[in-house]
Coordinates of C-alpha atoms in Angstrom, one line a residue:
M1 CA 0.0 0.0 0.0
N2 CA 1.5 3.4 -1.0
A3 CA 1.7 6.3 1.4
R4 CA -1.3 8.2 0.0
I5 CA -3.6 5.2 0.4
L6 CA -2.3 4.5 3.9
A7 CA -3.0 8.1 5.0
A8 CA -6.6 7.9 3.7
F9 CA -7.1 4.6 5.5
L10 CA -6.0 6.0 8.8
L11 CA -8.3 9.0 8.3
C12 CA -11.3 6.6 7.8
L13 CA -10.6 4.9 11.1
T14 CA -11.0 8.2 13.0
A15 CA -14.2 9.2 11.1
S16 CA -17.7 8.5 12.6
T17 CA -19.0 7.2 9.4
G18 CA -17.6 4.7 6.9
C19 CA -15.8 5.9 3.8
I20 CA -14.7 4.5 0.4
I21 CA -11.0 4.8 -0.8
V22 CA -10.6 5.2 -4.5
D23 CA -7.1 4.9 -6.0
H24 CA -6.8 6.5 -9.5
D25 CA -3.2 5.1 -9.8
D26 CA -1.9 8.5 -10.8
D27 CA 1.5 7.7 -9.5
G28 CA 2.7 6.1 -12.7
P29 CA 2.6 2.7 -14.3
C30 CA 2.8 -0.3 -12.1
C31 CA 2.0 -3.2 -14.4
T32 CA 3.3 -4.8 -17.6
P33 CA 1.0 -4.0 -20.6
P34 CA -0.8 -6.9 -22.1
P35 CA 0.8 -8.4 -25.2
P36 CA -0.7 -7.3 -28.6
A37 CA -3.6 -9.2 -29.8
T38 CA -3.0 -12.0 -32.4
Y39 CA -5.6 -13.3 -34.8
P40 CA -6.1 -16.6 -36.6
G41 CA -6.4 -16.5 -40.4
D42 CA -6.7 -18.2 -43.7
V43 CA -3.6 -18.7 -45.9
T44 CA -3.8 -18.3 -49.6
F45 CA -1.1 -19.9 -51.8
L46 CA -0.8 -18.6 -55.4
W47 CA 1.9 -20.4 -57.5
T48 CA 3.7 -19.8 -60.7
F49 CA 6.4 -21.5 -62.7
P50 CA 9.4 -19.9 -64.4
G51 CA 10.0 -20.2 -68.1
S52 CA 8.0 -19.4 -71.2
G53 CA 4.6 -17.8 -71.2
S54 CA 3.0 -16.2 -68.1
G55 CA 4.1 -18.9 -65.6
R56 CA 0.6 -20.2 -65.2
C57 CA -0.3 -23.9 -64.9
A58 CA -1.4 -23.8 -68.5
D59 CA 2.2 -23.1 -69.5
V60 CA 3.6 -26.2 -67.7
P61 CA 1.3 -29.0 -69.0
D62 CA 3.6 -31.6 -67.3
V63 CA 2.4 -30.4 -63.9
K64 CA -1.0 -31.9 -62.9
R65 CA -1.1 -31.3 -59.2
V66 CA 0.6 -29.3 -56.4
R67 CA 1.4 -30.9 -53.0
I68 CA 1.7 -28.6 -50.0
S69 CA 3.4 -29.8 -46.8
I70 CA 3.3 -27.7 -43.6
P71 CA 5.0 -29.4 -40.6
G72 CA 2.6 -29.9 -37.7
E73 CA -0.5 -29.4 -39.9
T74 CA -2.9 -32.0 -41.4
L75 CA -4.2 -30.8 -44.7
H76 CA -7.2 -31.9 -46.7
N77 CA -6.5 -34.7 -49.3
G78 CA -3.0 -35.0 -47.9
G79 CA -2.2 -31.5 -49.1
V80 CA -2.5 -32.4 -52.8
Y81 CA -4.5 -30.0 -55.0
A82 CA -5.2 -29.5 -58.7
C83 CA -2.7 -27.1 -60.3
S84 CA -5.5 -24.9 -61.4
T85 CA -9.1 -24.7 -60.0
A86 CA -11.7 -22.5 -61.7
G87 CA -9.0 -20.5 -63.4
V88 CA -7.0 -19.9 -60.2
D89 CA -3.5 -21.3 -59.8
G90 CA -3.6 -21.7 -56.1
I91 CA -5.6 -22.7 -53.0
V92 CA -7.0 -21.2 -49.8
L93 CA -6.2 -23.1 -46.6
H94 CA -8.5 -22.2 -43.7
D95 CA -8.3 -21.6 -39.9
F96 CA -4.6 -21.4 -39.0
V97 CA -3.9 -20.4 -35.4
P98 CA -1.5 -17.4 -35.0
G99 CA 2.2 -18.4 -35.2
N100 CA 5.1 -19.1 -37.5
Y101 CA 5.0 -21.9 -40.1
S102 CA 7.3 -23.4 -42.8
Y103 CA 6.1 -24.9 -46.0
T104 CA 7.1 -26.9 -49.0
L105 CA 5.3 -26.9 -52.4
E106 CA 5.9 -29.6 -55.0
G107 CA 4.7 -29.7 -58.6
L108 CA 3.7 -33.2 -59.4
S109 CA 3.6 -34.9 -62.8
Y110 CA 0.8 -37.2 -64.0
T111 CA 2.8 -40.1 -62.5
D112 CA 3.3 -38.1 -59.2
E113 CA 6.9 -37.4 -59.8
V114 CA 8.2 -34.2 -58.2
I115 CA 9.3 -32.0 -61.1
Y116 CA 9.0 -28.5 -59.5
Q117 CA 9.5 -27.4 -55.9
A118 CA 9.7 -24.4 -53.6
S119 CA 10.0 -23.8 -49.8
G120 CA 9.7 -21.0 -47.4
S121 CA 8.0 -19.7 -44.3
F122 CA 5.1 -17.4 -43.2
T123 CA 3.6 -15.9 -40.1
V124 CA -0.2 -16.0 -39.3
N125 CA -1.6 -13.0 -37.6
G126 CA -4.8 -12.6 -39.7
D127 CA -5.2 -13.7 -43.3
Q128 CA -2.0 -14.2 -45.3
R129 CA -1.4 -14.4 -49.1
L130 CA 1.8 -16.0 -50.4
N131 CA 3.0 -15.8 -54.0
V132 CA 5.4 -18.7 -54.6
T133 CA 7.4 -19.5 -57.8
L134 CA 8.3 -23.2 -58.1
T135 CA 11.6 -24.0 -59.8
P136 CA 12.6 -27.3 -61.5
R137 CA 13.6 -30.0 -59.0
G138 CA 17.3 -30.3 -58.6
S139 CA 18.0 -26.7 -59.8
P140 CA 18.9 -23.8 -57.5
S141 CA 15.7 -22.3 -56.0
S142 CA 15.9 -18.7 -57.0
F143 CA 16.2 -16.4 -60.1
A144 CA 15.6 -12.8 -61.0
Y145 CA 14.1 -10.6 -63.7
V146 CA 16.6 -8.0 -64.7
S147 CA 16.5 -4.9 -66.9
W148 CA 18.8 -2.1 -67.8
S149 CA 19.0 1.6 -68.8
F150 CA 21.7 3.9 -70.0
E151 CA 23.4 6.9 -68.4
G152 CA 22.2 10.1 -70.1
N153 CA 25.2 11.3 -72.0
T154 CA 23.6 11.4 -75.4
G155 CA 21.3 14.4 -75.0
S156 CA 18.5 12.3 -73.5
S157 CA 18.1 11.7 -69.8
N158 CA 16.9 8.2 -70.5
P159 CA 18.3 7.2 -73.9
T160 CA 16.9 4.3 -75.9
C161 CA 19.1 1.5 -77.2
A162 CA 19.3 3.4 -80.6
Q163 CA 20.1 6.7 -78.9
A164 CA 22.8 5.1 -76.8
G165 CA 24.2 3.4 -79.9
V166 CA 23.9 -0.1 -78.3
N167 CA 22.9 -3.1 -80.4
F168 CA 23.6 -5.9 -77.8
V169 CA 24.0 -6.2 -74.1
D170 CA 26.3 -8.9 -72.8
V171 CA 25.5 -10.2 -69.3
R172 CA 27.2 -12.6 -66.9
I173 CA 26.6 -13.6 -63.3
D174 CA 29.3 -14.6 -60.8
N175 CA 32.0 -14.5 -63.5
G176 CA 30.3 -17.2 -65.5
A177 CA 29.9 -17.3 -69.3
W178 CA 28.8 -14.2 -71.1
E179 CA 25.3 -14.3 -72.6
R180 CA 24.6 -11.9 -75.5
L181 CA 21.1 -10.4 -75.7
Y182 CA 19.4 -7.9 -78.0
C183 CA 19.5 -4.6 -76.3
D184 CA 15.7 -4.0 -76.5
E185 CA 15.0 -7.3 -74.6
G186 CA 15.8 -5.6 -71.3
V187 CA 14.9 -1.9 -71.7
G188 CA 11.9 -0.1 -70.4
S189 CA 9.2 -2.5 -69.2
N190 CA 11.0 -5.5 -70.7
Q191 CA 12.8 -7.9 -68.4
V192 CA 15.1 -10.9 -68.9
A193 CA 15.0 -13.9 -66.7
S194 CA 18.3 -14.9 -65.2
P195 CA 19.5 -18.6 -64.9
Y196 CA 18.4 -20.4 -61.8
L197 CA 20.6 -19.2 -58.8
A198 CA 21.2 -20.2 -55.3
P199 CA 19.5 -17.8 -52.9
G200 CA 21.8 -15.0 -51.8
S201 CA 24.1 -12.3 -53.1
H202 CA 25.6 -12.6 -56.6
T203 CA 27.8 -10.4 -58.8
I204 CA 26.2 -9.3 -62.1
E205 CA 28.0 -7.6 -65.0
F206 CA 26.6 -5.8 -68.1
V207 CA 28.4 -4.6 -71.3
G208 CA 26.5 -2.4 -73.7
V209 CA 28.1 -3.2 -77.1
H210 CA 28.1 -1.0 -80.3
V211 CA 28.4 -3.4 -83.3
V212 CA 29.1 -2.3 -86.8
G213 CA 29.9 -5.2 -89.1
T214 CA 32.6 -7.2 -87.4
I215 CA 33.8 -4.4 -85.2
E216 CA 32.5 -4.5 -81.6
T217 CA 33.1 -1.6 -79.2
P218 CA 32.0 -1.5 -75.5
Y219 CA 30.1 1.7 -75.0
Y220 CA 28.6 1.0 -71.5
Y221 CA 29.4 -1.1 -68.5
R222 CA 28.1 -1.9 -65.1
R223 CA 29.2 -4.3 -62.4
S224 CA 26.9 -4.6 -59.4
T225 CA 25.2 -7.1 -57.0
L226 CA 22.0 -9.1 -57.4
N227 CA 20.3 -10.5 -54.3
T228 CA 17.9 -13.4 -54.8
V229 CA 15.5 -15.3 -52.4
A230 CA 14.2 -18.8 -52.6
G231 CA 10.8 -19.3 -54.1
S232 CA 10.2 -15.7 -55.1
P233 CA 11.8 -14.1 -58.1
V234 CA 13.1 -10.6 -57.6
S235 CA 13.1 -7.7 -60.2
A236 CA 16.2 -5.6 -60.5
S237 CA 17.1 -2.8 -62.8
Y238 CA 20.6 -1.4 -63.5
Q239 CA 21.8 1.8 -65.1
L240 CA 24.8 1.2 -67.3
W241 CA 27.7 3.7 -67.3
V242 CA 29.4 5.3 -70.3
V243 CA 33.0 3.9 -70.5
G244 CA 36.1 4.2 -72.6
G245 CA 39.4 2.5 -72.7
M246 CA 43.2 2.7 -72.2
S247 CA 46.1 0.6 -73.4
V248 CA 49.5 0.8 -71.9
A249 CA 52.9 -0.8 -72.4
W250 CA 56.3 -0.3 -70.7
D251 CA 60.0 0.0 -71.4
L252 CA 62.7 -0.7 -68.8
Y253 CA 65.7 1.6 -68.5
D254 CA 68.9 1.2 -66.6
G255 CA 70.2 4.8 -66.9
S256 CA 70.0 5.5 -70.6
L257 CA 70.2 1.8 -71.5
R258 CA 66.9 0.2 -72.5
K259 CA 66.7 -3.4 -71.3
T260 CA 64.4 -6.3 -72.2
C261 CA 62.5 -8.3 -69.5
A262 CA 65.1 -11.1 -69.8
Q263 CA 68.1 -8.7 -69.6
S264 CA 66.7 -7.0 -66.5
G265 CA 65.5 -10.2 -64.8
V266 CA 62.1 -8.6 -64.3
T267 CA 59.2 -11.2 -64.5
D268 CA 56.2 -9.1 -63.3
V269 CA 55.0 -5.5 -63.6
T270 CA 52.4 -4.0 -61.3
I271 CA 50.1 -1.3 -62.5
H272 CA 48.2 1.2 -60.3
L273 CA 45.5 3.2 -61.9
Y274 CA 44.5 6.3 -59.9
D275 CA 41.2 7.9 -60.8
E276 CA 41.8 11.6 -60.6
T277 CA 38.0 12.3 -60.7
D278 CA 37.0 10.5 -57.5
G279 CA 40.5 10.2 -55.9
T280 CA 40.6 6.4 -55.7
Y281 CA 42.6 3.5 -57.1
V282 CA 40.6 1.6 -59.6
Y283 CA 41.9 -1.8 -58.5
G284 CA 42.8 -0.9 -55.0
P285 CA 46.1 0.3 -53.7
E286 CA 47.7 -3.1 -54.4
G287 CA 47.0 -2.6 -58.2
E288 CA 47.1 -5.4 -60.7
T289 CA 50.2 -7.5 -61.7
Y290 CA 51.0 -8.8 -65.1
G291 CA 53.8 -10.8 -66.7
C292 CA 56.6 -8.6 -67.9
G293 CA 56.1 -9.8 -71.5
D294 CA 52.3 -9.4 -71.5
A295 CA 52.2 -5.8 -72.7
A296 CA 50.2 -4.0 -74.0
I297 CA 47.6 -4.2 -71.3
V298 CA 44.1 -3.1 -72.4
Y299 CA 41.5 -1.6 -70.0
N300 CA 38.0 -1.5 -71.6
F301 CA 35.6 -0.5 -68.9
L302 CA 36.9 2.8 -67.4
R303 CA 34.7 5.8 -66.6
P304 CA 35.8 8.8 -68.8
G305 CA 38.3 11.1 -67.2
Y306 CA 42.0 11.3 -66.3
Y307 CA 44.0 8.5 -64.7
T308 CA 47.5 8.6 -63.2
V309 CA 49.3 5.5 -64.3
I310 CA 51.9 4.2 -61.8
M311 CA 54.0 1.2 -62.6
E312 CA 56.7 -0.8 -60.7
A313 CA 58.7 -3.9 -61.3
R314 CA 61.3 -5.8 -59.4
G315 CA 64.2 -7.8 -60.6
P316 CA 66.7 -10.2 -58.8
G317 CA 68.7 -9.0 -55.9
G318 CA 66.2 -6.2 -55.1
I319 CA 66.5 -4.4 -58.4
Y320 CA 63.6 -2.0 -58.7
Y321 CA 62.1 -0.1 -61.7
T322 CA 59.3 2.5 -61.4
N323 CA 57.9 5.7 -62.9
R324 CA 56.5 7.0 -59.6
S325 CA 58.2 10.4 -59.9
T326 CA 57.1 10.8 -63.6
A327 CA 53.8 9.1 -63.6
P328 CA 51.7 10.4 -66.6
S329 CA 48.1 11.4 -66.5
L330 CA 46.3 9.7 -69.4
Q331 CA 42.8 10.6 -70.6
V332 CA 40.0 8.1 -71.1
K333 CA 37.4 9.4 -73.6
P334 CA 33.8 8.3 -73.7
Y335 CA 33.0 5.5 -76.2
V336 CA 36.6 5.3 -77.3
Q337 CA 38.5 2.1 -76.8
R338 CA 42.1 1.3 -77.3
T339 CA 43.8 -2.0 -78.5
K340 CA 47.0 -3.8 -78.1
D341 CA 48.2 -2.1 -81.3
D342 CA 47.2 1.4 -80.0
Y343 CA 48.9 2.0 -76.7
D344 CA 50.9 4.5 -74.6
V345 CA 54.4 3.5 -73.7
I346 CA 55.6 4.3 -70.1
N347 CA 59.2 4.3 -69.2
L348 CA 60.3 2.6 -66.0
R349 CA 63.7 3.5 -64.7
R350 CA 65.9 1.6 -62.3
Q351 CA 66.1 3.2 -58.9

């Protein structure tokens, strides 16, 4: 009993008539608030299948039925339902108590072979609706729809493929094989389906290519990340950057005497490209190392601007060649690439 209530009680004892003590609890909270209300609900599964067409059951005639498994739940007909019912590719499951659930969906053939599958989880607190994409059994369980646009360096803030001068877009994921696509396939509202992928983070690269006859020139480039999840395709759009190129070679000098790689004993040359626009090293402060006889080195995917080119090489017994005190600033022009036959020569001198 708090002090205020105790004082009122003692006053009642001295009064000639009875009294009622009312505590309005104005001294602050004294109790833990009740937990928020939770509600049972129905769970609607709507399923699709990747590939051609709209992903409807009609587009995958090999799938007759879909089996749903939810641990701890007994479902009607063993959880097996027609792929499509009254034009709806899905089913409504009724009366789930509030809580967390996991599920597995399997697309069954006419011989009850599992040919598509997906899995995931959901939480019931009222009615829930789940859109699930089943992928072929044995394949990774995620994929993505990707599209691209172009940096507005052509007089248009959102150039078309024709305005950007791009015929094809080459795409690869996780340093895999390049796939060549027509540019218009992924521009605007158009999207391209990726290969099946393991859920998680992936590296994706795009090269916008200008093709005239047999001559191909990279005009745009983008390297980025693509995050996918199991059972639900993601949509991702990327803006490709205008790029140009650089080609560099080197000569080794001991005083005024030019030496070959063999004469100097140098086996490797390290190149540091310093982007003067944003003040960073393109390939990190460690640079990239090449064989001494590999020149010229061609860089295709550089943002336009000026780059300081620093090289260093070491020979036997601590012999060191570099151009650090005379490093040139070379310009990369938009849409202009260089080749192994069109390069700048940088002199490295023994220190």
